[in-house]
Amino acid sequence: MNLYKYVSDAINEKLGFAANLEIPRNREFGDFSTNAAMVGAKLAHKNPRELAGEILPKIQELDFVDAATIAGPGFINIKIRDDFILKNATAPAPYKNETPLVIDMDYGAYNVAKSLHIGHLRTSIVGDTLNRIFRFMGHKTISYNHMGDWGRSMGMVIAWIKRIHPDWPFFQNNFDANMDLSKYTFSPSELNTFYPQASALAKQDEKFMDDVHTITAELQRGHPGYNALYNIFMPISLKSMHDTIHKLNILPFDNDLGEKNAALYEAPVEKLLREKNLLVESDGAEIVVVKRDTDTAPMPPVMFHNSRGATTYDATDIMAIYYRKLTDNPNKIIYLTDSRQSLHFEQLFRIAELTGLFDTKNLEHIGYGTINGADGKPFKTRSGNAADLDDIIQIATDAVRARASENNKELDDDTIDTIAIAALKFNDLIHDLRSDYIFDPDSVTSFEGKTGPYVLYTAVRLNSVLKRATNTPKLNNHILLPDERNLLMTIMDFDRTIQSAYENRATDMIANYAYNLCQLINAFYHSCPILRDDIDDDTKQSRLYITKIARDTLVTTTDLMGLKIPDKM
Ligand code: ARG
């Protein structure tokens, strides 16, 4: 139950106006505090403290109120009855939404033939958790890995292969797509070296850059050799993306469909733009002007076709909206990318408005911050390269292994991997996603503090208590000890938390909730013996019940974060 909402609604209904309910930091004087007397005093032109005296008996009548007292200028503190808590505390369950939304979620968005790097960590982890939150709230989500698989980077890769293997059939005039091409293949790591090399060369070699542009346009126009080559490296790259996603325990994407798929809808989108007179020729390219008279910040036009006739990243995003509308007809499309793409999405949403393609209030871009190293600059590996996701996972795994041996813990490889992934993910989720953060492999893998390992450790502990128990968990009426009470109250705060996490698109609320819950679980575990011999059966049953719903609540939050709980730690 959403205890907060229950209490707040009941007070408002009783008094006939809406007041604000707060959860005080210090629960000593009450579980909730309302400013109802202040609000009511304003409405009735009365003295708040006096009005508080009049309101108090009404509040005391409410079925969940144990005690209500006046504090300060007229706040009313409310303590909830133990039996009310005992009767209503349950583990959370996914919502059945009467009016579910269809939400297209665009995150991950990896680039073909480029390895996943640190810049993809947040879009993957936060995107996956947002997806899980939306599903928990009863919405239907359709996730898209909108791959960069059709633009200049493909031209780069093909141009590079052409340079190192000019004799390969893909580049000959008599290329025959039906020949046996099985010997033309690459290892994923080899494939990942092509783009960086090509891009470095393109910076200094104009002729090569020119080739890249020509190849990109020809690929898009259906050049058989380039397309055959693309069809060879595409699945290799896709497989390595999937391997990394799987390691991170991220839900598989509903659609691995990116720019290439969107580009199939070029004709109808172009038609739409022409009908509205939105395509303007400019130095051989075609652009859409999105600037408004009211703009104060620069708002450059969007390039639809470049001067070679190639389709741009911006253009394929318009086509993707067209495609998604046609296939999913979603209520909302939500994009999660680095905040440096904000301008791109602003431009895109303006085109959606100009063309009438999609209601812009249902297009949402969430921009996340950068992951930095100790020096405050984007995190690099020791060799000074932008870190690959696989490197990051390795760094975290090594740190967990070192820590386990420091603590004389014998953990198998699977458990170490599970802990390392949880450390990485939890650390990412607990930061406000819109800000930058500093990644420190040592602190994120600590078994104490606000870390993934601490959360897992707490869950493992509860599982082990429940495994050892011979009594059936059952709530018996009793006076709650403070640590039992605090824990149950927080369990009953899950619904409010997920609701705000959903509304604010704030995954850190879930991570912080999990951490808080763990602290209260551990306090309860230390002060309220559960299975000890001197504990009577009724208390044992009750505490086991509390343990069970605490465990189930914690498991729900770890599931939302895509963390796996090891058997032992
Ligand atoms: N592949 C792009 C990148 O790595 C991100 C794509 C985001 N999604 C989108 N629909 N534009 O920068």
Coordinates of C-alpha atoms and ligand atoms in Angstrom, one line a residue:
M1 CA 0.0 0.0 0.0
N2 CA 1.1 3.6 -0.6
L3 CA 0.9 4.6 3.0
Y4 CA 1.8 8.2 2.3
K5 CA -1.0 8.6 -0.2
Y6 CA -3.5 6.8 2.0
V7 CA -2.7 9.1 5.0
S8 CA -2.6 12.2 2.9
D9 CA -5.9 11.5 1.1
A10 CA -7.6 10.6 4.3
I11 CA -6.6 13.9 6.0
N12 CA -7.6 15.9 2.9
E13 CA -10.9 14.2 2.8
K14 CA -11.6 14.6 6.4
L15 CA -10.8 18.4 6.4
G16 CA -12.2 19.2 3.0
F17 CA -9.0 20.9 1.6
A18 CA -5.6 19.8 0.4
A19 CA -2.8 20.1 2.8
N20 CA 0.8 19.0 2.5
L21 CA 2.1 15.8 4.2
E22 CA 5.7 15.4 5.1
I23 CA 7.8 12.6 6.4
P24 CA 9.9 14.1 9.2
R25 CA 13.6 13.1 9.2
N26 CA 13.3 12.3 12.9
R27 CA 10.4 9.9 13.5
E28 CA 10.5 10.4 17.2
F29 CA 7.6 12.8 17.2
G30 CA 5.6 11.3 14.5
D31 CA 5.6 9.3 11.2
F32 CA 4.1 12.1 9.3
S33 CA 3.6 15.8 9.7
T34 CA 0.9 17.9 8.1
N35 CA 0.7 21.6 7.5
A36 CA -3.2 21.4 7.4
A37 CA -3.6 24.0 10.1
M38 CA -1.5 26.5 8.3
V39 CA -3.4 25.9 5.0
G40 CA -6.8 26.0 6.8
A41 CA -5.8 29.2 8.7
K42 CA -5.0 31.0 5.5
L43 CA -8.4 29.9 4.0
A44 CA -10.3 30.9 7.1
H45 CA -8.2 33.9 8.2
K46 CA -7.5 32.3 11.5
N47 CA -4.5 31.8 13.7
P48 CA -2.8 28.5 12.7
R49 CA -2.0 27.3 16.2
E50 CA -5.6 27.9 17.3
L51 CA -6.9 26.1 14.2
A52 CA -4.6 23.2 14.9
G53 CA -6.3 22.8 18.2
E54 CA -9.7 22.6 16.4
I55 CA -8.4 20.2 13.7
L56 CA -6.6 17.9 16.1
P57 CA -9.6 15.9 17.3
K58 CA -10.7 15.3 13.7
I59 CA -7.3 13.9 12.9
Q60 CA -7.4 11.7 16.0
E61 CA -10.6 10.1 14.7
L62 CA -8.9 8.7 11.6
D63 CA -8.6 4.9 11.8
F64 CA -4.8 4.8 11.4
V65 CA -3.9 7.5 14.0
D66 CA -2.3 6.4 17.2
A67 CA -1.4 9.9 18.4
A68 CA -1.5 13.4 17.0
T69 CA 0.3 16.4 18.5
I70 CA 0.8 20.0 17.7
A71 CA 4.3 21.3 17.1
G72 CA 5.8 24.7 16.3
P73 CA 3.6 27.3 14.6
G74 CA 0.9 24.7 14.0
F75 CA 2.2 21.6 12.4
I76 CA 0.4 18.4 13.4
N77 CA 2.5 15.3 13.9
I78 CA 0.9 12.0 13.4
K79 CA 1.9 8.6 14.7
I80 CA 0.5 5.6 12.9
R81 CA -1.1 2.7 14.9
D82 CA 1.0 -0.4 15.1
D83 CA -1.9 -2.7 14.3
F84 CA -2.6 -0.6 11.2
I85 CA 1.0 -1.1 10.1
L86 CA 0.9 -4.8 10.8
K87 CA -2.4 -5.3 9.0
N88 CA -1.3 -3.4 5.8
A89 CA 2.4 -4.0 5.3
T90 CA 2.9 -6.2 2.3
A91 CA 5.5 -6.6 -0.3
P92 CA 4.9 -4.7 -3.5
A93 CA 3.4 -6.1 -6.6
P94 CA 3.4 -4.8 -10.2
Y95 CA 0.5 -2.5 -11.0
K96 CA -2.4 -3.4 -13.1
N97 CA -2.9 -0.2 -15.1
E98 CA -6.4 0.4 -16.4
T99 CA -5.2 2.8 -19.0
P100 CA -1.7 1.6 -19.9
L101 CA 0.3 3.7 -22.3
V102 CA 2.3 2.4 -25.2
I103 CA 5.8 3.8 -24.8
D104 CA 8.6 3.5 -27.3
M105 CA 11.9 3.6 -25.4
D106 CA 15.0 4.5 -27.4
Y107 CA 18.1 3.8 -25.4
G108 CA 21.3 1.8 -25.8
A109 CA 21.5 2.9 -29.4
Y110 CA 24.9 1.4 -30.1
N111 CA 26.9 1.9 -33.2
V112 CA 27.7 -1.0 -35.5
A113 CA 31.3 -1.9 -35.8
K114 CA 32.3 0.3 -32.9
S115 CA 32.7 -1.4 -29.5
L116 CA 30.4 -0.3 -26.7
H117 CA 32.3 2.2 -24.6
I118 CA 31.8 4.1 -21.3
G119 CA 29.5 6.5 -23.0
H120 CA 27.0 3.7 -23.5
L121 CA 27.0 2.7 -19.8
R122 CA 24.3 5.0 -18.6
T123 CA 22.0 4.8 -21.6
S124 CA 22.1 1.0 -21.1
I125 CA 21.8 0.8 -17.4
V126 CA 19.4 3.7 -16.7
G127 CA 17.4 2.9 -19.9
D128 CA 16.9 -0.7 -18.8
T129 CA 15.8 0.4 -15.3
L130 CA 13.4 3.0 -16.7
N131 CA 12.0 0.4 -18.9
R132 CA 11.5 -2.0 -16.0
I133 CA 9.9 0.8 -13.9
F134 CA 7.5 1.7 -16.7
R135 CA 6.5 -2.0 -17.1
F136 CA 6.1 -2.3 -13.3
M137 CA 3.7 0.7 -13.5
G138 CA 1.6 -1.4 -15.9
H139 CA 2.6 0.4 -19.2
K140 CA 3.5 -1.4 -22.4
T141 CA 7.0 -0.5 -23.5
I142 CA 8.7 -1.3 -26.7
S143 CA 12.5 -0.9 -26.5
Y144 CA 14.6 0.2 -29.4
N145 CA 18.3 -0.2 -29.9
H146 CA 18.4 2.5 -32.5
M147 CA 21.7 1.5 -34.0
G148 CA 24.0 3.8 -35.8
D149 CA 24.3 1.5 -38.8
W150 CA 23.7 3.6 -41.9
G151 CA 25.6 6.8 -41.7
R152 CA 29.2 8.0 -42.2
S153 CA 30.7 5.6 -39.7
M154 CA 29.6 2.8 -42.0
G155 CA 31.3 4.6 -44.9
M156 CA 34.4 4.9 -42.7
V157 CA 34.5 1.1 -41.9
I158 CA 33.9 0.1 -45.5
A159 CA 36.5 2.6 -46.8
W160 CA 39.0 1.2 -44.3
I161 CA 38.4 -2.4 -45.4
K162 CA 38.7 -1.3 -49.0
R163 CA 42.1 0.2 -48.1
I164 CA 43.5 -2.9 -46.5
H165 CA 41.8 -5.4 -48.8
P166 CA 41.5 -3.6 -52.2
D167 CA 41.5 -6.9 -54.0
W168 CA 38.4 -8.3 -52.2
P169 CA 35.4 -8.9 -54.5
F170 CA 33.2 -6.3 -52.8
F171 CA 35.2 -3.6 -54.5
Q172 CA 35.3 -5.0 -58.0
N173 CA 33.0 -4.0 -60.8
N174 CA 32.1 -7.6 -61.5
F175 CA 31.0 -8.3 -57.9
D176 CA 28.5 -11.1 -57.7
A177 CA 26.4 -11.3 -54.5
N178 CA 25.8 -15.0 -55.1
M179 CA 29.4 -16.1 -54.8
D180 CA 30.7 -17.8 -51.7
L181 CA 31.7 -15.0 -49.4
S182 CA 32.3 -17.2 -46.3
K183 CA 36.0 -16.6 -46.1
Y184 CA 35.5 -12.8 -45.8
T185 CA 35.0 -12.4 -42.1
F186 CA 36.4 -10.6 -39.1
S187 CA 36.8 -11.2 -35.4
P188 CA 34.8 -8.7 -33.3
S189 CA 37.9 -7.2 -31.9
E190 CA 39.5 -6.8 -35.3
L191 CA 36.3 -5.2 -36.6
N192 CA 36.3 -2.7 -33.7
T193 CA 39.8 -1.4 -34.7
F194 CA 38.6 -0.3 -38.2
Y195 CA 36.6 2.8 -37.3
P196 CA 39.1 4.4 -35.0
Q197 CA 41.9 3.9 -37.6
A198 CA 39.7 5.2 -40.4
S199 CA 38.6 8.2 -38.5
A200 CA 42.1 9.1 -37.5
L201 CA 43.2 8.8 -41.2
A202 CA 40.2 10.8 -42.4
K203 CA 41.3 13.7 -40.2
Q204 CA 44.5 14.1 -42.1
D205 CA 43.8 12.7 -45.5
E206 CA 41.2 14.6 -47.5
K207 CA 41.1 12.1 -50.3
F208 CA 40.3 9.3 -47.9
M209 CA 37.5 11.5 -46.3
D210 CA 36.2 12.1 -49.8
D211 CA 36.1 8.3 -50.4
V212 CA 34.2 7.9 -47.1
H213 CA 31.5 10.3 -48.2
T214 CA 31.2 8.7 -51.6
I215 CA 31.0 5.2 -50.1
T216 CA 28.4 6.2 -47.6
A217 CA 26.1 7.7 -50.3
E218 CA 26.7 4.6 -52.5
L219 CA 26.0 2.2 -49.7
Q220 CA 22.7 4.0 -49.0
R221 CA 21.8 3.9 -52.7
G222 CA 22.2 0.1 -52.7
H223 CA 25.8 -0.6 -53.9
P224 CA 25.8 -4.4 -54.0
G225 CA 29.4 -4.9 -52.9
Y226 CA 29.2 -2.5 -50.0
N227 CA 25.9 -3.9 -48.9
A228 CA 27.2 -7.4 -49.0
L229 CA 30.1 -6.4 -46.8
Y230 CA 27.8 -4.6 -44.5
N231 CA 25.7 -7.8 -44.2
I232 CA 28.9 -9.6 -43.1
F233 CA 30.0 -7.3 -40.3
M234 CA 26.6 -6.3 -39.1
P235 CA 25.8 -9.7 -37.4
I236 CA 29.3 -9.9 -35.9
S237 CA 28.8 -6.5 -34.3
L238 CA 25.3 -7.3 -33.2
K239 CA 26.5 -10.4 -31.5
S240 CA 29.2 -8.6 -29.6
M241 CA 26.6 -6.0 -28.5
H242 CA 24.3 -8.7 -27.3
D243 CA 27.2 -10.4 -25.4
T244 CA 27.9 -7.2 -23.5
I245 CA 24.2 -6.5 -22.8
H246 CA 23.8 -10.0 -21.5
K247 CA 26.8 -9.6 -19.2
L248 CA 25.2 -6.4 -17.8
N249 CA 21.9 -8.3 -17.2
I250 CA 20.0 -5.8 -19.4
L251 CA 16.7 -7.0 -20.9
P252 CA 17.1 -7.9 -24.5
F253 CA 15.8 -5.1 -26.8
D254 CA 12.5 -5.6 -28.4
N255 CA 13.9 -4.2 -31.5
D256 CA 17.5 -3.9 -32.8
L257 CA 16.5 -1.5 -35.4
G258 CA 18.3 1.6 -36.2
E259 CA 19.1 4.1 -38.9
K260 CA 19.1 1.6 -41.7
N261 CA 15.6 0.5 -41.0
A262 CA 14.3 4.0 -40.5
A263 CA 15.8 5.0 -43.9
L264 CA 13.3 2.7 -45.6
Y265 CA 10.8 5.4 -44.8
E266 CA 12.7 8.1 -46.5
A267 CA 10.2 8.6 -49.4
P268 CA 7.0 9.2 -47.4
V269 CA 8.9 11.5 -45.0
E270 CA 10.4 13.5 -47.8
K271 CA 7.0 13.8 -49.4
L272 CA 5.6 15.1 -46.1
L273 CA 8.4 17.7 -45.8
R274 CA 7.8 18.8 -49.4
E275 CA 4.1 19.1 -49.0
K276 CA 4.7 21.4 -46.1
N277 CA 7.4 23.3 -48.1
L278 CA 9.9 22.6 -45.4
L279 CA 12.8 21.3 -47.6
V280 CA 15.1 24.1 -48.6
E281 CA 18.0 23.7 -51.0
S282 CA 21.3 25.0 -49.6
D283 CA 24.7 24.6 -51.3
G284 CA 23.6 21.3 -52.9
A285 CA 22.2 20.0 -49.7
E286 CA 18.6 19.9 -48.5
I287 CA 17.9 21.4 -45.1
V288 CA 14.9 22.1 -42.8
V289 CA 14.9 25.4 -41.0
V290 CA 13.7 25.0 -37.4
K291 CA 14.7 28.3 -36.0
R292 CA 11.9 30.4 -34.4
D293 CA 11.7 34.2 -34.0
T294 CA 11.7 33.8 -30.3
D295 CA 15.0 31.8 -30.1
T296 CA 17.8 33.4 -28.2
A297 CA 20.2 30.4 -28.4
P298 CA 21.6 29.3 -31.8
M299 CA 19.3 26.9 -33.6
P300 CA 21.0 25.6 -36.8
P301 CA 18.9 24.1 -39.6
V302 CA 18.7 20.3 -39.9
M303 CA 20.4 18.7 -42.8
F304 CA 18.1 16.2 -44.4
H305 CA 20.3 15.2 -47.4
N306 CA 23.9 16.3 -47.6
S307 CA 25.4 17.5 -50.8
R308 CA 26.1 14.0 -51.9
G309 CA 22.5 13.0 -51.4
A310 CA 23.3 10.9 -48.3
T311 CA 20.8 10.6 -45.5
T312 CA 22.0 12.1 -42.2
Y313 CA 21.6 11.0 -38.6
D314 CA 19.1 13.8 -38.1
A315 CA 17.1 12.7 -41.1
T316 CA 16.9 9.1 -40.0
D317 CA 15.5 10.1 -36.7
I318 CA 12.6 11.8 -38.4
M319 CA 12.0 8.6 -40.4
A320 CA 12.2 6.6 -37.2
I321 CA 9.3 8.6 -35.7
Y322 CA 7.4 8.0 -38.9
Y323 CA 8.1 4.2 -38.7
R324 CA 7.3 3.9 -35.0
K325 CA 4.0 5.7 -35.5
L326 CA 3.1 3.4 -38.3
T327 CA 4.0 0.2 -36.5
D328 CA 3.6 0.8 -32.7
N329 CA 1.5 4.0 -32.7
P330 CA 2.9 4.8 -29.3
N331 CA 1.5 7.3 -26.9
K332 CA 5.0 8.5 -26.1
I333 CA 8.5 8.2 -27.4
I334 CA 11.3 8.5 -24.9
Y335 CA 14.9 8.9 -25.9
L336 CA 17.8 8.5 -23.5
T337 CA 21.2 9.8 -24.7
D338 CA 24.1 11.8 -23.5
S339 CA 23.0 15.4 -22.7
R340 CA 25.3 16.6 -25.5
Q341 CA 22.6 15.5 -27.9
S342 CA 20.0 17.9 -26.5
L343 CA 20.2 20.2 -29.5
H344 CA 19.6 17.3 -31.9
F345 CA 16.5 16.3 -30.1
E346 CA 15.2 19.9 -29.8
Q347 CA 15.6 20.1 -33.6
L348 CA 13.9 16.8 -34.2
F349 CA 11.0 17.6 -32.0
R350 CA 10.5 20.9 -33.8
I351 CA 10.4 19.0 -37.1
A352 CA 7.8 16.7 -35.6
E353 CA 5.8 19.8 -34.8
L354 CA 6.3 21.5 -38.1
T355 CA 5.2 18.4 -40.0
G356 CA 2.5 17.4 -37.6
L357 CA 4.1 14.0 -37.4
F358 CA 3.9 13.5 -33.6
D359 CA 2.5 15.5 -30.7
T360 CA 5.7 17.1 -29.2
K361 CA 4.4 17.0 -25.7
N362 CA 4.7 13.2 -26.0
L363 CA 8.3 13.3 -27.2
E364 CA 10.8 13.2 -24.4
H365 CA 14.5 13.4 -24.4
I366 CA 16.4 12.6 -21.2
G367 CA 20.0 13.7 -21.4
Y368 CA 22.4 12.1 -19.0
G369 CA 25.7 13.4 -17.7
T370 CA 29.3 12.2 -18.3
I371 CA 31.2 9.6 -16.3
N372 CA 34.5 11.1 -15.3
G373 CA 37.8 9.9 -13.9
A374 CA 39.4 11.1 -10.7
D375 CA 40.8 14.1 -12.7
G376 CA 37.3 15.2 -13.5
K377 CA 37.8 14.5 -17.3
P378 CA 35.9 11.7 -19.1
F379 CA 37.0 8.4 -17.7
K380 CA 39.9 6.7 -19.5
T381 CA 41.7 3.4 -19.1
R382 CA 45.2 3.3 -17.7
S383 CA 46.5 3.3 -21.3
G384 CA 44.7 6.7 -21.8
N385 CA 42.0 5.4 -24.2
A386 CA 38.3 6.0 -23.8
A387 CA 37.3 2.9 -21.9
D388 CA 35.3 0.1 -23.6
L389 CA 32.4 -1.2 -21.6
D390 CA 34.1 -4.6 -21.5
D391 CA 37.2 -2.9 -20.0
I392 CA 35.0 -1.2 -17.3
I393 CA 33.4 -4.5 -16.5
Q394 CA 36.9 -6.1 -16.2
I395 CA 38.1 -3.2 -13.9
A396 CA 35.1 -3.7 -11.6
T397 CA 35.6 -7.5 -11.6
D398 CA 39.3 -7.2 -10.7
A399 CA 38.4 -4.8 -7.9
V400 CA 35.7 -7.2 -6.5
R401 CA 38.2 -10.1 -6.7
A402 CA 40.8 -8.1 -4.8
R403 CA 38.3 -7.1 -2.1
A404 CA 37.0 -10.6 -1.7
S405 CA 40.5 -12.0 -1.1
E406 CA 41.3 -9.1 1.3
N407 CA 38.3 -10.2 3.3
N408 CA 39.2 -13.8 3.1
K409 CA 36.0 -14.6 1.2
E410 CA 36.0 -17.5 -1.2
L411 CA 33.7 -16.6 -4.0
D412 CA 33.4 -18.4 -7.3
D413 CA 33.8 -16.6 -10.6
D414 CA 30.1 -16.3 -11.3
T415 CA 29.5 -14.7 -7.9
I416 CA 32.4 -12.3 -8.5
D417 CA 30.9 -11.3 -11.9
T418 CA 27.5 -10.8 -10.4
I419 CA 28.8 -8.6 -7.6
A420 CA 30.9 -6.6 -10.1
I421 CA 28.0 -5.9 -12.4
A422 CA 25.8 -5.0 -9.4
A423 CA 28.6 -2.6 -8.2
L424 CA 28.7 -0.9 -11.6
K425 CA 25.0 -0.7 -12.1
F426 CA 24.1 0.4 -8.7
N427 CA 26.7 3.1 -8.7
D428 CA 25.4 4.4 -12.0
L429 CA 21.8 4.3 -10.8
I430 CA 22.3 6.0 -7.5
H431 CA 23.7 9.2 -9.2
D432 CA 21.2 11.7 -10.5
L433 CA 21.2 10.7 -14.1
R434 CA 21.3 14.3 -15.4
S435 CA 24.6 15.1 -13.7
D436 CA 28.2 14.0 -14.3
Y437 CA 29.8 11.7 -11.8
I438 CA 33.3 10.4 -11.0
F439 CA 33.8 6.7 -11.4
D440 CA 36.1 5.2 -8.8
P441 CA 36.3 1.4 -9.2
D442 CA 37.5 0.9 -5.6
S443 CA 34.8 2.7 -3.8
V444 CA 31.9 1.3 -6.0
T445 CA 32.9 -2.2 -5.2
S446 CA 33.1 -1.7 -1.4
F447 CA 31.0 -4.1 0.6
E448 CA 29.9 -1.3 2.8
G449 CA 28.2 2.1 2.1
K450 CA 26.0 3.1 -0.7
T451 CA 27.1 0.3 -3.0
G452 CA 25.7 -2.6 -5.0
P453 CA 27.7 -5.2 -3.0
Y454 CA 26.1 -3.9 0.2
V455 CA 22.6 -4.2 -1.3
L456 CA 23.3 -7.8 -2.5
Y457 CA 24.9 -8.7 0.8
T458 CA 21.8 -7.6 2.6
A459 CA 19.6 -9.7 0.3
V460 CA 21.8 -12.7 0.7
R461 CA 21.5 -12.3 4.5
L462 CA 17.7 -12.3 4.5
N463 CA 17.6 -15.2 2.1
S464 CA 19.8 -17.2 4.4
V465 CA 17.6 -16.4 7.5
L466 CA 14.5 -17.5 5.5
K467 CA 16.2 -20.7 4.4
R468 CA 17.2 -21.6 7.9
A469 CA 13.8 -20.9 9.4
T470 CA 11.5 -23.8 10.4
N471 CA 8.6 -21.7 11.6
T472 CA 6.1 -20.3 9.1
P473 CA 6.3 -16.5 8.7
K474 CA 3.0 -15.0 10.1
L475 CA 2.1 -11.7 11.5
N476 CA 0.9 -11.8 15.1
N477 CA -0.3 -8.6 16.8
H478 CA 2.4 -7.2 18.9
I479 CA 3.8 -3.9 19.9
L480 CA 6.4 -3.0 17.3
L481 CA 10.0 -2.2 18.3
P482 CA 11.4 0.9 16.7
D483 CA 13.5 -1.0 14.2
E484 CA 10.6 -3.2 13.2
R485 CA 8.4 -0.2 12.8
N486 CA 10.9 1.8 10.8
L487 CA 11.4 -1.1 8.5
L488 CA 7.7 -1.7 7.9
M489 CA 7.0 1.9 7.4
T490 CA 9.7 2.0 4.7
I491 CA 8.3 -1.1 3.0
M492 CA 5.0 0.8 2.9
D493 CA 6.8 3.7 1.2
F494 CA 7.7 1.6 -1.8
D495 CA 4.6 2.6 -3.8
R496 CA 5.2 6.3 -3.3
T497 CA 8.9 5.9 -4.3
I498 CA 8.2 4.1 -7.5
Q499 CA 5.5 6.5 -8.4
S500 CA 7.9 9.4 -8.0
A501 CA 10.7 7.6 -9.8
Y502 CA 8.3 7.0 -12.6
E503 CA 7.0 10.6 -12.7
N504 CA 10.4 12.2 -12.5
R505 CA 12.2 9.6 -14.6
A506 CA 14.6 9.3 -11.7
T507 CA 16.2 6.0 -11.3
D508 CA 18.3 7.3 -8.4
M509 CA 15.1 7.3 -6.3
I510 CA 14.9 3.5 -6.6
A511 CA 18.6 3.1 -5.8
N512 CA 18.4 5.3 -2.8
Y513 CA 15.3 3.5 -1.6
A514 CA 17.1 0.2 -1.9
Y515 CA 20.0 1.6 0.1
N516 CA 17.7 3.0 2.8
L517 CA 15.8 -0.2 3.0
C518 CA 19.0 -2.2 3.4
Q519 CA 20.1 0.0 6.3
L520 CA 16.8 -0.5 8.1
I521 CA 16.9 -4.2 7.4
N522 CA 20.4 -4.4 8.9
A523 CA 19.3 -2.4 11.9
F524 CA 16.3 -4.7 12.4
Y525 CA 18.6 -7.8 12.0
H526 CA 20.9 -6.6 14.7
S527 CA 18.4 -5.4 17.3
C528 CA 15.6 -7.9 16.8
P529 CA 16.8 -11.5 17.0
I530 CA 14.8 -13.7 14.7
L531 CA 15.6 -17.3 15.1
R532 CA 17.4 -17.3 18.5
D533 CA 16.2 -20.0 20.9
D534 CA 15.0 -17.6 23.6
I535 CA 12.6 -15.9 21.2
D536 CA 9.0 -17.1 21.6
D537 CA 7.2 -18.6 18.7
D538 CA 4.8 -15.7 18.1
T539 CA 7.6 -13.2 17.9
K540 CA 9.6 -15.6 15.7
Q541 CA 6.8 -15.9 13.3
S542 CA 6.2 -12.2 13.2
R543 CA 9.9 -11.4 12.7
L544 CA 10.1 -14.0 10.0
Y545 CA 7.1 -12.4 8.3
I546 CA 8.8 -9.0 8.5
T547 CA 12.0 -10.6 7.1
K548 CA 10.1 -12.1 4.3
I549 CA 8.3 -9.0 3.1
A550 CA 11.5 -7.0 3.6
R551 CA 13.3 -9.6 1.4
D552 CA 10.5 -9.5 -1.2
T553 CA 10.5 -5.7 -1.3
L554 CA 14.3 -5.6 -1.7
V555 CA 14.1 -8.2 -4.4
T556 CA 11.6 -6.1 -6.3
T557 CA 13.9 -3.1 -6.1
T558 CA 17.0 -5.1 -7.2
D559 CA 14.9 -6.6 -10.1
L560 CA 14.0 -3.0 -11.1
M561 CA 17.7 -2.3 -11.2
G562 CA 18.5 -5.5 -13.1
L563 CA 20.8 -6.8 -10.3
K564 CA 21.1 -10.5 -9.6
I565 CA 21.3 -11.8 -6.1
P566 CA 24.0 -14.5 -5.5
D567 CA 23.4 -17.5 -3.4
K568 CA 26.2 -16.6 -1.0
M569 CA 28.6 -13.8 -0.5
Ligands
ARG1 N1 23.8 5.9 -32.0 C1 23.8 7.2 -31.4 C2 25.1 7.5 -30.7 O1 25.8 6.7 -30.3 C3 22.7 7.4 -30.4 C4 21.3 7.3 -31.0 C5 20.2 7.7 -30.0 N2 18.9 7.5 -30.5 C6 18.3 8.2 -31.5 N3 17.1 7.9 -31.9 N4 19.0 9.2 -32.1 O2 25.4 8.7 -30.5

